[in-house]
Short mmCIF file of C-alpha atoms and ligand atoms in Angstrom, two decimals:
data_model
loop_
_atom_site.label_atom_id
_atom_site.label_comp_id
_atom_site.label_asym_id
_atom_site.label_seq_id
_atom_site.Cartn_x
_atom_site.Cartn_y
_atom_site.Cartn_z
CA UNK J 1 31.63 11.59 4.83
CA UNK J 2 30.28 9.52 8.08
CA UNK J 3 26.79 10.56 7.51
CA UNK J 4 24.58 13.00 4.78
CA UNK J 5 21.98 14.52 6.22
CA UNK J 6 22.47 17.96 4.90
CA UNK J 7 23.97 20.17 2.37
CA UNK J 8 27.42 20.36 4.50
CA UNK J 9 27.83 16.76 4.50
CA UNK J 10 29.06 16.32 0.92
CA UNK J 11 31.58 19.31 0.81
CA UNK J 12 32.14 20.61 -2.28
CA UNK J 13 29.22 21.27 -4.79
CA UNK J 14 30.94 21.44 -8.23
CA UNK J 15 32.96 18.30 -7.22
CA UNK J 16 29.95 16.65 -6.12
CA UNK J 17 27.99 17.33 -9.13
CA UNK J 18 31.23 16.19 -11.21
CA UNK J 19 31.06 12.85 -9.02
CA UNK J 20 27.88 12.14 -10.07
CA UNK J 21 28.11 13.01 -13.55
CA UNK J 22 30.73 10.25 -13.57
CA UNK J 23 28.30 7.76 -11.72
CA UNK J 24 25.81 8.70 -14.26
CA UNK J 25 28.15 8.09 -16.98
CA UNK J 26 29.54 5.16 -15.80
CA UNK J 27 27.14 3.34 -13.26
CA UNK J 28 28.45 -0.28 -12.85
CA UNK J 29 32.39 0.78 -12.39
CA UNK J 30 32.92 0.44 -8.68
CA UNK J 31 30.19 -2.89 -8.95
CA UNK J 32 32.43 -4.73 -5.96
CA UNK J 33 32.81 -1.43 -3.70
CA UNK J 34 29.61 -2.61 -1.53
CA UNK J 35 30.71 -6.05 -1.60
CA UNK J 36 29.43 -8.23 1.38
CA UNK J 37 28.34 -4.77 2.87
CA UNK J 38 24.12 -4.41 3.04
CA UNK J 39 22.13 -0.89 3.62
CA UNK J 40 19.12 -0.74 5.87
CA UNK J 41 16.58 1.16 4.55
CA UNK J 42 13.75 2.35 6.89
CA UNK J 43 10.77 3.86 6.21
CA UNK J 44 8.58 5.35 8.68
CA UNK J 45 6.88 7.07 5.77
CA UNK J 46 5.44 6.30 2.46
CA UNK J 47 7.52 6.76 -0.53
CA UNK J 48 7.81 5.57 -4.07
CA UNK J 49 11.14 7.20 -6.04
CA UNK J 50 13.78 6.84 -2.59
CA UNK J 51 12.74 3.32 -1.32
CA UNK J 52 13.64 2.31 -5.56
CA UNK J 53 16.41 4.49 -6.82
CA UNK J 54 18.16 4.15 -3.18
CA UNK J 55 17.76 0.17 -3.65
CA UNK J 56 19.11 0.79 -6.99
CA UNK J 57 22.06 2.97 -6.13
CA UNK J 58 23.55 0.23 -3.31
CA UNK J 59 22.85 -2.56 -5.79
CA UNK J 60 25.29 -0.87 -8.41
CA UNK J 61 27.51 -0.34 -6.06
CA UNK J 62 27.34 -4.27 -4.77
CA UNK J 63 25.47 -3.81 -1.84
CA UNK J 64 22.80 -5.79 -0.64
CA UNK J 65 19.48 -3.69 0.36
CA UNK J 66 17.20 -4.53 2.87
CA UNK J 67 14.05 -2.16 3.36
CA UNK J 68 12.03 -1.95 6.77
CA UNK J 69 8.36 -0.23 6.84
CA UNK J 70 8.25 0.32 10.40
CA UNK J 71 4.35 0.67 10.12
CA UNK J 72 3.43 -2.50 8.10
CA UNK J 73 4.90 -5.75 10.34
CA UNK J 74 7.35 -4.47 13.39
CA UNK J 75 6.74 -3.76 16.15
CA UNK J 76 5.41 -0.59 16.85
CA UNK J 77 7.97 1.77 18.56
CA UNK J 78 7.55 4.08 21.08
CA UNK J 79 10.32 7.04 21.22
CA UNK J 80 9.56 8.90 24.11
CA UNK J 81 12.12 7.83 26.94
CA UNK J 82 10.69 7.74 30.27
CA UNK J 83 7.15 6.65 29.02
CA UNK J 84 5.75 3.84 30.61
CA UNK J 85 5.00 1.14 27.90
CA UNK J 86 1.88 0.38 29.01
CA UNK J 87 0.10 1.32 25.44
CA UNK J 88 0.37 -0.26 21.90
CA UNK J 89 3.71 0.02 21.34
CA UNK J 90 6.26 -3.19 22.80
CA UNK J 91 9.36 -2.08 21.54
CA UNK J 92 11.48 1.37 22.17
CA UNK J 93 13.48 3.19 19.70
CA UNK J 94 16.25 3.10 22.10
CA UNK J 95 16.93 -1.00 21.55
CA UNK J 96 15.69 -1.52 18.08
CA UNK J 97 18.05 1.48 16.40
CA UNK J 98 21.43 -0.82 18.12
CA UNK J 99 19.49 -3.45 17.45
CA UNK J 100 18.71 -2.29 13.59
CA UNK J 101 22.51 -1.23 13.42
CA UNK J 102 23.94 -4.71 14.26
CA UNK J 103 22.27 -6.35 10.96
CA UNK J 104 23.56 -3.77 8.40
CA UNK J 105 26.52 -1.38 7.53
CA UNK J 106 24.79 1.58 6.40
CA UNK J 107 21.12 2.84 7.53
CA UNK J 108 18.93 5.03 5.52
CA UNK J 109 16.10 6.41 7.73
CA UNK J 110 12.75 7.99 5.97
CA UNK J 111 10.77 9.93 8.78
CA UNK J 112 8.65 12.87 8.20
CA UNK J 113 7.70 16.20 10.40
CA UNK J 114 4.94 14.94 12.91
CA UNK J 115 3.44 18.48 12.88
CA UNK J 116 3.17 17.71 17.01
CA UNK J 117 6.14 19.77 18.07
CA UNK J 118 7.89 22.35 15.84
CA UNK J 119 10.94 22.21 18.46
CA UNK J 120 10.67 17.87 18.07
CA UNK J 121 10.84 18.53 14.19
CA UNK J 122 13.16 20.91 14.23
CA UNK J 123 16.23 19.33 16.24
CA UNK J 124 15.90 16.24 14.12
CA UNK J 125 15.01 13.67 17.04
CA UNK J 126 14.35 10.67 15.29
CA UNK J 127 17.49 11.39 12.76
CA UNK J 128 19.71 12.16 15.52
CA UNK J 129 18.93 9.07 17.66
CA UNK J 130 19.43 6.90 14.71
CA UNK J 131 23.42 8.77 14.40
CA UNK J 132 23.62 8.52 17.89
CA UNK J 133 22.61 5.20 18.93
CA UNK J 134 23.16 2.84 15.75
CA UNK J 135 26.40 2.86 15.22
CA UNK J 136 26.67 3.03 11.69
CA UNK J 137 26.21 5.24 8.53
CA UNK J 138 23.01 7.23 8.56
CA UNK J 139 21.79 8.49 5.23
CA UNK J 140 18.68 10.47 5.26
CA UNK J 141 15.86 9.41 3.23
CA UNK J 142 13.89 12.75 4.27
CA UNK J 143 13.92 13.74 7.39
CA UNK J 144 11.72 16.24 9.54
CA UNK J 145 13.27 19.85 7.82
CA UNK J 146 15.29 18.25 4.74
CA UNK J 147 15.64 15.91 2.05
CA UNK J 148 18.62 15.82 0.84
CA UNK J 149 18.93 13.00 -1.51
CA UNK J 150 16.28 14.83 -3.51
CA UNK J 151 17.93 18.24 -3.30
CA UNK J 152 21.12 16.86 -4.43
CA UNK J 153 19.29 15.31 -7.64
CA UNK J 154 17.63 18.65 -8.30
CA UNK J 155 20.95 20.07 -8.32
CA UNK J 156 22.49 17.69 -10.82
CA UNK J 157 19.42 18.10 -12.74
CA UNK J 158 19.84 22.00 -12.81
CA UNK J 159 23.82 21.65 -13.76
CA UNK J 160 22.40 19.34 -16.57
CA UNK J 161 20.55 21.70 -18.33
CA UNK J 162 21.40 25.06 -17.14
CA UNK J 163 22.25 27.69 -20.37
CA UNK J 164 23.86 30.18 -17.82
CA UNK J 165 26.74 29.59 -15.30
CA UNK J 166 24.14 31.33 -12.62
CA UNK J 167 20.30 30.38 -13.14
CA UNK J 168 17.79 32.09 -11.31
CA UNK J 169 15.71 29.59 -9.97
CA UNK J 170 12.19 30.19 -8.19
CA UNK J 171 10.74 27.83 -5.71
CA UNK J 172 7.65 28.45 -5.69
CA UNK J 173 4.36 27.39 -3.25
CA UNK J 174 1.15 25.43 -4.82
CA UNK J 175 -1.78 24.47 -3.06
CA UNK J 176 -2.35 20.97 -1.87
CA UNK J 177 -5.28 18.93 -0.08
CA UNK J 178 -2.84 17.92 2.66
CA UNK J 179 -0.31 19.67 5.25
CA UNK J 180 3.37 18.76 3.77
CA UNK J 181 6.44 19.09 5.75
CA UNK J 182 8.72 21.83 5.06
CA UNK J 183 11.28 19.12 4.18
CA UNK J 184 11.72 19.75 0.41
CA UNK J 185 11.78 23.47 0.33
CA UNK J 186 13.68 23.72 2.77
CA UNK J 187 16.40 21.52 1.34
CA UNK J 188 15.76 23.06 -2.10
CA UNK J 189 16.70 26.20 -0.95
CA UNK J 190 19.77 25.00 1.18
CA UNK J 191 21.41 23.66 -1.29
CA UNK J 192 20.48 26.24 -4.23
CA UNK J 193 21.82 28.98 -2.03
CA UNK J 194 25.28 26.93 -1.22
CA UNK J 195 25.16 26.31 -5.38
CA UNK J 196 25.47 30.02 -5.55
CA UNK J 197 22.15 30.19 -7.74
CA UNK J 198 19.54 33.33 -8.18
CA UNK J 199 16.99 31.96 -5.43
CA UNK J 200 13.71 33.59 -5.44
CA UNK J 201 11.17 32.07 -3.00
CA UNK J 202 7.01 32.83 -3.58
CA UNK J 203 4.24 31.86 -1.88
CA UNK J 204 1.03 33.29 -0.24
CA UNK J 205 1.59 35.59 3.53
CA UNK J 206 1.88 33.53 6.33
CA UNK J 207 4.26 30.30 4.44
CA UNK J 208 7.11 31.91 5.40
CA UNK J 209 9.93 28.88 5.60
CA UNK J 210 12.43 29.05 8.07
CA UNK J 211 14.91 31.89 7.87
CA UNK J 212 17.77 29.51 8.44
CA UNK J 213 17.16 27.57 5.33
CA UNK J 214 15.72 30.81 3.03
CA UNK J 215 19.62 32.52 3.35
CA UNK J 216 19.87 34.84 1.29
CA UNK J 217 17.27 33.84 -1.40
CA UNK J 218 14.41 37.38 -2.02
CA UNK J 219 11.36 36.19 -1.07
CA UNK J 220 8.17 38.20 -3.71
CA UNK J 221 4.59 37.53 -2.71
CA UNK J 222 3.34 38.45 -6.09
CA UNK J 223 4.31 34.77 -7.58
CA UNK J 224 3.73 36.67 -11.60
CA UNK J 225 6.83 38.49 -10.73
CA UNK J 226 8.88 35.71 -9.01
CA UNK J 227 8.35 33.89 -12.16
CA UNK J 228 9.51 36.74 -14.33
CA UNK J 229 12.97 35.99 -16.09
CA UNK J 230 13.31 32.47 -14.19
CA UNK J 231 15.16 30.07 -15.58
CA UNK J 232 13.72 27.33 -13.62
CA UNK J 233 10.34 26.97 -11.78
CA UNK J 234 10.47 24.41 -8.96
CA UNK J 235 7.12 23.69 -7.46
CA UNK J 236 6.50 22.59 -3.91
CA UNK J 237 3.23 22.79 -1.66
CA UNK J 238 4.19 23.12 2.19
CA UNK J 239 1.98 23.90 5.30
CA UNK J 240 3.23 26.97 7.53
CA UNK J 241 5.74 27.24 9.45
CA UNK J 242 6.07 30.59 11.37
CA UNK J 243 4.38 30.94 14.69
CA UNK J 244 1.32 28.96 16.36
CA UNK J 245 0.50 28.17 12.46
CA UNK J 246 3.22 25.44 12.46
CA UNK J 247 2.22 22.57 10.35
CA UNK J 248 -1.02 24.09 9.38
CA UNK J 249 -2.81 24.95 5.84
CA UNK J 250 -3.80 28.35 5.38
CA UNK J 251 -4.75 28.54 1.85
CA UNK J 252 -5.94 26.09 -0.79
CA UNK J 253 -5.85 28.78 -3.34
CA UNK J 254 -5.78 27.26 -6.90
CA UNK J 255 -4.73 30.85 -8.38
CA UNK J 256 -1.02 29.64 -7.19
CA UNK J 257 -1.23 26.47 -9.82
CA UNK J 258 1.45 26.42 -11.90
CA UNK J 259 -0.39 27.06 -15.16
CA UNK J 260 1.11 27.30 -18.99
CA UNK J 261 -0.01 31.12 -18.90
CA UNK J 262 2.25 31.70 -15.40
CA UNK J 263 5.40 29.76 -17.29
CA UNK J 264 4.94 32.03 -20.09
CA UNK J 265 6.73 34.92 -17.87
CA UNK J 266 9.37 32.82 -17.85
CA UNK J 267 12.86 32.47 -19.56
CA UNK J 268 11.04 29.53 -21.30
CA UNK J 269 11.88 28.40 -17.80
CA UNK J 270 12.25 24.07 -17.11
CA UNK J 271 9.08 23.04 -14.87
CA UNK J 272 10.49 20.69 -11.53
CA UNK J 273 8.93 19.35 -8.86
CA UNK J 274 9.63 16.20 -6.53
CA UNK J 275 6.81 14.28 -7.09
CA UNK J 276 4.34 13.00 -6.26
CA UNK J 277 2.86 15.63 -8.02
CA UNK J 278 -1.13 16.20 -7.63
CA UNK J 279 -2.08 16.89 -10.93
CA UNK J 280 -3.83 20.69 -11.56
CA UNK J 281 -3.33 21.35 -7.85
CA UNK J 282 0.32 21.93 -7.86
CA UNK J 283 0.41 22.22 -11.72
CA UNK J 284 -1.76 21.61 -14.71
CA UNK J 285 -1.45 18.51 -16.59
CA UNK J 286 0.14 20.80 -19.86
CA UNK J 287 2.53 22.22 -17.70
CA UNK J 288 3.86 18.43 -16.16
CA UNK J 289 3.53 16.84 -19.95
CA UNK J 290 5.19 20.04 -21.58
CA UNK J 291 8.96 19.72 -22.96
CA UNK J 292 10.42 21.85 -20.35
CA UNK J 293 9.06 19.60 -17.84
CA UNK J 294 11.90 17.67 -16.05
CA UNK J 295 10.33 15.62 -13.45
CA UNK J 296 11.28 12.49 -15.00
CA UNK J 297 14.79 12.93 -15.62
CA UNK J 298 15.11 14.05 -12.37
CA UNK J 299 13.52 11.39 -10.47
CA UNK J 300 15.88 9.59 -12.65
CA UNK J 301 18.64 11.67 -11.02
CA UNK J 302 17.51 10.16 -7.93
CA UNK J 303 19.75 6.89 -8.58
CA UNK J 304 22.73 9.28 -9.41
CA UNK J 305 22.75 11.28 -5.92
CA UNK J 306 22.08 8.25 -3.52
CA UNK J 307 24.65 6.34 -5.74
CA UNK J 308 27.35 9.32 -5.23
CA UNK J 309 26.16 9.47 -1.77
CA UNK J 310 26.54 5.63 -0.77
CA UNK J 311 29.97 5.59 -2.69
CA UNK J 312 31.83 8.36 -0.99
CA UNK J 313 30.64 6.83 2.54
CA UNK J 314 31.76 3.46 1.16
CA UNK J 315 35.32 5.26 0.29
CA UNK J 316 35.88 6.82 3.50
CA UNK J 317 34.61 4.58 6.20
CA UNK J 318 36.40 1.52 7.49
CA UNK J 319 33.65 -1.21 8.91
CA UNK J 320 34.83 -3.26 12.21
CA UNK J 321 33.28 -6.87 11.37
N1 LIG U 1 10.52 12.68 -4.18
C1 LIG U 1 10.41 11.66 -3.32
O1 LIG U 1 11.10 11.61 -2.31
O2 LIG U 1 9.53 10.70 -3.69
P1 LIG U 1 9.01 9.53 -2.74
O3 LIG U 1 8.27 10.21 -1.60
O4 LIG U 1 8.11 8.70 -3.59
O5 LIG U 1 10.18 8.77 -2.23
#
């Protein structure tokens, strides 16, 4: 693996999942892989649970990790080519990513949908400059459509407590204050449909997610009967992204919490979500503190895919000093 951006990147699920069962199992055994090898982490974006459990993953592994918020003390960056950089920003994208690659062996880039252009988002710019132009290992940290260190820890959460060899699983839509990338959905359901899982998708008309990414998941609009039977409820706000709604909010509609009555359709279904989590917007506090919740074990399982991750590219790359 060069670079994991997406669900293809890491091959095989089940031996995957069995790769990071052994990290989890075993977390300090390949302590002197990353040895005298350092990770760039870079976060155009906020975040809490990847900027820690990637740091943690390199540093079992022997890394060193250095983190970058691009917002709080460089230099702004414009990444436009062909503006002229007469504004507030003194530094292009185009030097600082060679420039960014020449200080570390392996980047990690964090930089969200901008909402300005759903073709921009889309075709991963920002991503895709960093693979093209730093010369190095690119993990993503979330990108504009996916975030695939997270997915990969919801799947090893899932394989972790699944009681049937093919859960149904239902991602489901809860409203939020702010418009929220596609990103996590998206990625959910692109790596539950390559698991081979019972996807079932709800939310309200108009937050239809890209078709690429739904596959063959059913999508119901009634979100009472998407929760019937499931196994596992995974709960995700997004803003819309069919048509001229793209990166909009359409609905703030607190009937779609994730209540103890709505799990009680369930298959005494496990409660998931990414977090952050806003609290009786996206779910009610009972539902978040009740024992089938498993948002802390797997934010936990956030270590165990970025550690599986930065292992297999520290396996099959060779580094010219
Ligand atoms: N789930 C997740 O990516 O959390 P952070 O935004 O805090 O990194």
């Amino acid at each position: 693996m060069k670079h994991f951006t997406c669900v293809e990147d890491i091959g095989d699920l089940k031996i995957a999942v069995k790769e990071a069962l052994e990290v989890k199992k075993t977390p300090f055994k390949w302590d002197t892989l990353g040895k005298n090898k350092t990770m760039l982490l870079i976060f155009f974006d906020s975040s809490l649970r990847t900027r820690l459990s990637t740091q943690r993953a390199a540093l079992n592994l022997g890394m060193s990790a250095i983190v970058l918020d691009v917002n709080q003390g460089a230099w702004k960056l414009e990444t436009e080519r062909g503006v002229i950089m007469d504004g507030d920003k003194p530094e292009h994208i185009l030097e600082a990513i060679p420039v960014m690659g020449c200080y570390c062996d392996v980047i990690g880039v964090r930089s969200f949908a901008r909402f300005e252009s759903k073709a921009a988002d889309y075709q991963e710019v920002l991503l895709n400059q960093f693979i093209k132009y730093s010369g190095k290992p690119v993990v993503s940290m979330e990108a504009a459509t996916r975030h695939p260190l997270q997915s990969f820890a919801d799947l090893i959460t899932i394989e972790e407590h699944k009681k049937v060899e093919r859960p149904r699983v239902t991602l489901t839509w809860a409203p939020h204050p702010r418009a929220l990338p596609q990103a996590v959905p998206n990625s959910f359901a692109e790596w539950m449909n390559a698991a081979g899982y019972d996807l079932v998708i709800t939310h309200p008309e108009g937050y239809e997610l890209d078709p690429a990414f739904v596959g063959k998941a059913k999508v119901e609009y009634d979100q009472r009967k998407a929760f019937a039977g499931a196994d596992f409820i995974y709960a995700k706000n997004w803003a819309a992204y069919a048509g001229d709604s793209y990166g909009k909010i359409l609905s703030k509609d607190r009937s779609w919490t994730v209540d103890a009555e709505k799990m009680a359709l369930t298959n005494n279904a496990c409660f998931m979500h990414c977090l952050p989590v806003r609290r009786n917007m996206i779910a009610t506090d009972d539902v978040i503190e009740s024992p089938q919740s498993l948002v802390i074990p797997e934010a936990a399982n956030r270590v165990i895919s970025a550690q599986a991750v930065l292992k297999r590219i520290l396996e099959e790359n060779v580094w010219h000093i």
